[in-house]
Amino acid sequence: MSISRKNREFEMTDRDFDQIRTLASEFTGISLSEQKKEMVYSRLARRLRALDISEFSDYISYLKSHERQELGNFVNSITTNLTSFFRENHHFDYLKSTVAPELALEHKADKKIRVWSAGCSTGEEPYSIAMTLAEAREFTSQSWDVKVLATDLDTSVLNHAKQGKYDFNRIEGIDTTRKKKWFEHHQTDNKGVFQVSDKIKNNITFNQLNLMNNRWPMSGRFDVIFCRNVVIYFDKPTQRKLFDRYADLLNEGGYLFIGHSETLHGVTTRFKSLGRTIYRKVH
Ligand SMILES: C[S@@+](CC[C@H](N)C(=O)[O-])C[C@H]1O[C@@H](n2cnc3c(N)ncnc32)[C@H](O)[C@@H]1O
C-alpha cells in the first residue's frame, strides 16, 4: 500500500517504492521486501528534508539526475549497519584455537596471514579479528605478519571504522583484560571515548568497496574471509555469484565465516560446512 500525504509528511506511492527497490538492487545488491517500506520511508525522508524536496517521485528524479552527488547518501540511508565487538563469539574462538595455529604452521616460511572483513560496518568486526589474531600470536610467541582488509560500501560507517573510537556502551561487553590491552582510555570512570590501540589499528586497511562491482582491486589471496550479516539482504543469484568470487579469492582450504541466519546450503557447492556458519573452500 502507498504511504499517503494524509497522515504522513511525504507521499510514497507503490510506483515510487518499486523504483527505489530497483535502484537499491542495482547499486548495492540489497533486495528490499514490501515489509521494508516503512524503514525505507523513514530513512529516505531525512534526505527529502535535507534537500527540501516534498515528493518521493521528485527525490527519485533528483537521484537519477545527480547520481554523483546523491548516490552515496542514498546508499548510506538504505544499508543496515548493526554490528558489535566479538559478535557471534564462537567465530573468534575458532579463529584463535583452530585457524590461526593451522595457518601459522602452513605459512611457516613467510608467516603471512591475510583476512578480509567484507561489509565491516563501523569496524567492530575487523578490530575483533585483529585483536583475536594478536592474542593467538602472543600465545604461540611467534611473529606473524597479519593484515586485515576491511571494506564496506557505506562511507559514513567506514569513516567511523577508520577512527576506531567507540563510546563505552559499544565496548562494555568486552572482557576487562581485553579492554585494557587493546583500547586507550584516558578517564578514570567508564565514560568518554575508547580508542582502539595503534598496535591493532596498524594491521588493518579500511577501503570503500561495493561487493556488486564487477572488478575488485585486490590482487593477493586471502586465508580467511568474514562476510557476516551482509548477504542476508541479497537475493540467491547475487549470493551465489558473490560466494563464487570469494572461493576464487581464497587460498586452498581457506575459511569463510558468514552470519548466524545465513547459509550456503542450496547456494554454492564450493565450500564445505564445518558447522556453526563456518565454511572451508573445497574447490
Ligand atoms: C549488518 S552490517 C554487518 C556488519 C558486520 N559484518 C557484522 O556482522 O557485525 C552489513 C554491512 O554490509 C554493508 N553492505 C551492504 N551492501 C553492500 C555492498 N553491496 N557492498 C559492500 N558492503 C555492503 C552495509 O553497508 C553494512 O555496513
Coordinates of C-alpha atoms and ligand atoms in Angstrom, one line a residue:
M1 CA 0.0 0.0 0.0
S2 CA 1.2 3.5 -0.8
I3 CA 2.1 5.8 2.1
S4 CA -0.2 8.8 1.6
R5 CA 0.2 12.5 2.4
K6 CA -3.0 12.5 4.5
N7 CA -1.2 11.3 7.7
R8 CA 2.4 11.5 6.7
E9 CA 4.8 14.2 5.8
F10 CA 5.6 12.8 2.3
E11 CA 3.7 10.6 -0.1
M12 CA 5.4 7.4 -1.3
T13 CA 3.4 5.6 -3.9
D14 CA 3.8 2.0 -4.8
R15 CA 5.5 3.1 -8.0
D16 CA 8.0 5.2 -6.0
F17 CA 8.8 2.3 -3.8
D18 CA 9.3 0.0 -6.8
Q19 CA 11.7 2.4 -8.3
I20 CA 13.6 2.7 -5.1
R21 CA 13.8 -1.1 -4.9
T22 CA 15.1 -1.3 -8.4
L23 CA 17.7 1.4 -7.7
A24 CA 18.8 -0.2 -4.4
S25 CA 19.1 -3.6 -6.0
E26 CA 21.1 -2.2 -9.0
F27 CA 23.5 -0.2 -6.9
T28 CA 24.0 -2.4 -3.8
G29 CA 22.6 -5.8 -4.4
I30 CA 20.2 -5.2 -1.5
S31 CA 16.8 -6.5 -2.2
L32 CA 14.1 -4.6 -0.3
S33 CA 10.9 -6.6 0.5
E34 CA 7.5 -5.0 0.9
Q35 CA 8.0 -5.2 4.7
K36 CA 10.9 -2.7 4.4
K37 CA 8.7 0.0 3.1
E38 CA 8.3 1.9 6.4
M39 CA 12.0 1.6 7.1
V40 CA 12.8 3.0 3.6
Y41 CA 10.3 5.8 4.1
S42 CA 11.8 7.0 7.4
R43 CA 15.4 6.7 6.3
L44 CA 14.9 8.5 3.0
A45 CA 12.5 11.1 4.5
R46 CA 15.7 12.6 6.0
R47 CA 17.2 13.0 2.6
L48 CA 14.0 14.7 1.3
R49 CA 14.1 17.1 4.2
A50 CA 17.8 17.8 3.8
L51 CA 17.3 18.6 0.1
D52 CA 14.0 20.4 0.7
I53 CA 12.2 18.1 -1.7
S54 CA 8.5 17.4 -1.0
E55 CA 7.7 14.3 -3.1
F56 CA 9.4 10.9 -3.3
S57 CA 9.0 11.0 -7.0
D58 CA 11.0 14.2 -7.2
Y59 CA 13.6 12.7 -5.0
I60 CA 13.9 9.7 -7.4
S61 CA 14.3 12.1 -10.4
Y62 CA 16.9 14.0 -8.4
L63 CA 18.8 10.9 -7.5
K64 CA 18.9 9.8 -11.2
S65 CA 20.0 13.2 -12.5
H66 CA 22.5 13.9 -9.6
E67 CA 23.9 10.4 -9.2
R68 CA 27.4 11.7 -8.4
Q69 CA 26.2 13.9 -5.5
E70 CA 23.3 11.8 -4.1
L71 CA 24.1 8.1 -4.7
G72 CA 26.3 7.9 -1.7
N73 CA 23.6 9.4 0.6
F74 CA 21.0 7.1 -0.9
V75 CA 23.2 4.0 -0.3
N76 CA 24.1 5.1 3.2
S77 CA 20.4 5.5 4.0
I78 CA 19.3 2.1 2.9
T79 CA 22.2 -0.1 4.4
T80 CA 21.7 -1.7 7.7
N81 CA 24.8 -1.4 9.8
L82 CA 24.1 -3.2 13.0
T83 CA 27.3 -4.8 14.4
S84 CA 29.2 -5.3 17.7
F85 CA 32.6 -6.3 19.0
F86 CA 33.1 -10.1 19.1
R87 CA 29.6 -10.6 17.7
E88 CA 28.9 -14.4 17.3
N89 CA 31.9 -15.0 19.6
H90 CA 32.3 -18.7 18.6
H91 CA 33.8 -17.4 15.3
F92 CA 36.5 -15.7 17.1
D93 CA 37.1 -18.7 19.4
Y94 CA 37.5 -20.9 16.3
L95 CA 39.8 -18.3 14.6
K96 CA 42.1 -18.3 17.7
S97 CA 42.0 -22.0 18.6
T98 CA 42.0 -23.7 15.1
V99 CA 42.5 -21.4 12.2
A100 CA 45.4 -19.3 13.5
P101 CA 47.6 -22.2 14.7
E102 CA 46.9 -24.0 11.4
L103 CA 47.9 -21.1 9.3
A104 CA 51.0 -20.5 11.3
L105 CA 52.1 -24.0 10.5
E106 CA 51.2 -23.8 6.9
H107 CA 52.8 -20.4 6.3
K108 CA 55.9 -21.2 8.2
A109 CA 58.1 -19.6 5.6
D110 CA 56.5 -16.1 5.3
K111 CA 54.2 -16.2 8.3
K112 CA 51.6 -14.2 6.4
I113 CA 48.0 -14.3 7.5
R114 CA 45.6 -12.4 5.3
V115 CA 42.0 -11.8 6.3
W116 CA 39.2 -9.8 4.6
S117 CA 36.2 -8.4 6.6
A118 CA 33.7 -7.7 3.8
G119 CA 30.9 -5.5 4.9
C120 CA 32.8 -4.3 8.0
S121 CA 30.3 -1.6 9.0
T122 CA 31.7 0.6 11.8
G123 CA 34.7 -1.5 12.3
E124 CA 33.9 -3.7 15.3
E125 CA 34.3 -6.9 13.2
P126 CA 37.8 -6.2 11.7
Y127 CA 39.1 -4.9 15.1
S128 CA 37.8 -8.1 16.8
I129 CA 39.6 -10.2 14.1
A130 CA 42.9 -8.3 14.6
M131 CA 42.6 -8.5 18.4
T132 CA 41.9 -12.2 18.2
L133 CA 44.9 -12.8 15.9
A134 CA 47.2 -10.7 18.1
E135 CA 46.2 -12.7 21.1
A136 CA 46.8 -16.0 19.3
R137 CA 50.2 -14.7 18.2
E138 CA 51.1 -13.9 21.7
F139 CA 50.1 -17.3 22.9
T140 CA 52.5 -19.0 20.4
S141 CA 55.1 -16.3 20.8
Q142 CA 55.6 -16.3 17.0
S143 CA 55.8 -13.1 14.9
W144 CA 53.2 -13.4 12.3
D145 CA 52.6 -10.9 9.5
V146 CA 48.9 -10.2 10.0
K147 CA 47.0 -8.0 7.6
V148 CA 43.2 -7.4 7.7
L149 CA 41.4 -5.7 4.8
A150 CA 38.2 -4.1 6.0
T151 CA 35.7 -2.9 3.4
D152 CA 32.2 -1.5 3.2
L153 CA 30.0 0.3 0.7
D154 CA 28.7 2.8 3.2
T155 CA 31.2 5.7 3.5
S156 CA 29.8 7.1 6.8
V157 CA 30.2 3.8 8.7
L158 CA 33.7 3.4 7.1
N159 CA 34.7 6.8 8.4
H160 CA 33.7 5.8 11.9
A161 CA 35.6 2.5 11.5
K162 CA 38.8 4.2 10.4
Q163 CA 38.8 6.4 13.5
G164 CA 38.5 3.4 15.8
K165 CA 36.8 5.4 18.6
Y166 CA 33.9 3.9 20.5
D167 CA 31.6 5.0 23.3
F168 CA 31.6 3.0 26.4
N169 CA 28.3 1.3 25.6
R170 CA 29.8 -0.1 22.4
I171 CA 32.6 -1.9 24.3
E172 CA 31.0 -2.7 27.7
G173 CA 30.5 -6.4 26.6
I174 CA 34.3 -6.9 26.1
D175 CA 36.1 -8.5 29.0
T176 CA 38.3 -6.3 31.1
T177 CA 41.6 -7.8 30.2
R178 CA 40.9 -7.3 26.5
K179 CA 39.6 -3.8 27.1
K180 CA 42.8 -2.8 29.0
K181 CA 45.0 -4.4 26.5
W182 CA 43.6 -3.2 23.2
F183 CA 41.9 0.2 24.0
E184 CA 43.2 3.5 25.2
H185 CA 41.0 5.4 27.6
H186 CA 42.1 8.5 29.5
Q187 CA 39.4 8.8 32.0
T188 CA 39.2 7.1 35.3
D189 CA 35.5 6.3 35.1
N190 CA 33.8 4.4 32.3
K191 CA 32.6 7.5 30.5
G192 CA 34.2 9.0 27.4
V193 CA 35.6 7.5 24.3
F194 CA 37.7 4.4 24.0
Q195 CA 40.3 4.4 21.2
V196 CA 41.5 1.1 19.6
S197 CA 45.2 0.9 20.2
D198 CA 47.6 1.5 17.3
K199 CA 49.0 -2.0 17.8
I200 CA 45.7 -3.3 16.4
K201 CA 44.8 -0.4 14.0
N202 CA 48.1 -0.8 12.2
N203 CA 47.2 -4.3 11.0
I204 CA 44.0 -3.1 9.3
T205 CA 43.4 -1.3 6.0
F206 CA 40.0 0.3 5.5
N207 CA 38.7 0.8 2.0
Q208 CA 35.3 1.5 0.4
L209 CA 34.3 -1.3 -1.8
N210 CA 30.9 -2.2 -3.4
L211 CA 30.7 -6.0 -3.5
M212 CA 28.5 -5.6 -6.6
N213 CA 31.4 -4.1 -8.6
N214 CA 32.5 -6.3 -11.5
R215 CA 36.1 -5.7 -10.6
W216 CA 37.6 -5.7 -7.1
P217 CA 41.0 -4.1 -6.7
M218 CA 42.7 -6.9 -4.6
S219 CA 45.4 -8.9 -6.2
G220 CA 46.6 -11.3 -3.5
R221 CA 44.6 -14.1 -2.0
F222 CA 43.1 -14.4 1.5
D223 CA 43.3 -17.2 4.1
V224 CA 40.0 -16.1 5.7
I225 CA 37.0 -14.1 4.6
F226 CA 34.4 -12.8 7.1
C227 CA 31.2 -11.8 5.3
R228 CA 28.7 -11.8 8.0
N229 CA 25.2 -10.4 8.0
V230 CA 25.7 -8.9 4.6
V231 CA 24.3 -11.4 2.0
I232 CA 21.1 -11.7 4.1
Y233 CA 19.9 -8.6 2.2
F234 CA 20.8 -10.1 -1.3
D235 CA 18.8 -12.5 -3.4
K236 CA 20.1 -16.0 -4.1
P237 CA 21.6 -15.5 -7.6
T238 CA 23.5 -12.5 -6.2
Q239 CA 24.7 -14.5 -3.2
R240 CA 25.8 -17.4 -5.5
K241 CA 27.9 -15.0 -7.6
L242 CA 29.5 -13.4 -4.6
F243 CA 30.4 -16.7 -2.9
D244 CA 31.9 -18.0 -6.1
R245 CA 34.1 -14.9 -6.2
Y246 CA 35.1 -15.4 -2.6
A247 CA 36.1 -19.0 -3.4
D248 CA 38.2 -17.7 -6.3
L249 CA 39.9 -15.2 -3.9
L250 CA 40.6 -17.7 -1.1
N251 CA 43.7 -19.9 -0.8
E252 CA 43.2 -23.6 -1.0
G253 CA 41.3 -24.7 2.2
G254 CA 40.6 -21.1 3.1
Y255 CA 37.9 -20.3 5.6
L256 CA 34.6 -18.4 5.1
F257 CA 32.6 -17.1 8.1
I258 CA 29.0 -16.0 7.4
G259 CA 26.2 -14.6 9.6
H260 CA 24.1 -16.6 12.0
S261 CA 21.0 -16.5 9.8
E262 CA 22.8 -17.1 6.5
T263 CA 23.6 -20.4 4.8
L264 CA 25.5 -21.7 1.7
H265 CA 23.1 -24.6 1.5
G266 CA 21.5 -24.6 -1.9
V267 CA 23.6 -21.6 -2.9
T268 CA 27.1 -22.9 -3.7
T269 CA 29.0 -26.2 -3.6
R270 CA 32.4 -24.7 -3.5
F271 CA 32.6 -24.8 0.3
K272 CA 32.0 -27.5 2.9
S273 CA 30.3 -26.7 6.1
L274 CA 32.2 -27.1 9.4
G275 CA 29.1 -26.2 11.4
R276 CA 28.0 -23.0 13.1
T277 CA 28.2 -20.9 9.9
I278 CA 31.9 -21.7 9.4
Y279 CA 32.9 -23.0 5.9
R280 CA 36.0 -24.2 4.2
K281 CA 36.8 -23.9 0.5
V282 CA 36.8 -27.3 -1.3
H283 CA 37.4 -26.2 -4.9
Ligands
LIG1 C1 24.6 -5.6 9.2 S1 26.1 -5.0 8.7 C2 27.2 -6.3 9.2 C3 28.5 -5.9 9.9 C4 29.4 -7.0 10.3 N1 29.8 -7.8 9.2 C5 28.7 -7.9 11.4 O1 28.3 -9.0 11.1 O2 28.6 -7.4 12.5 C6 26.1 -5.1 6.9 C7 27.1 -4.2 6.2 O3 27.1 -4.6 4.8 C8 27.3 -3.5 4.1 N2 26.9 -3.7 2.7 C9 25.6 -3.8 2.2 N3 25.7 -4.0 0.9 C10 27.0 -3.9 0.5 C11 27.6 -4.0 -0.8 N4 27.0 -4.1 -1.9 N5 29.0 -3.8 -0.8 C12 29.7 -3.7 0.4 N6 29.1 -3.6 1.6 C13 27.7 -3.7 1.7 C14 26.4 -2.4 4.8 O4 26.8 -1.1 4.5 C15 26.6 -2.8 6.2 O5 27.6 -2.0 6.9

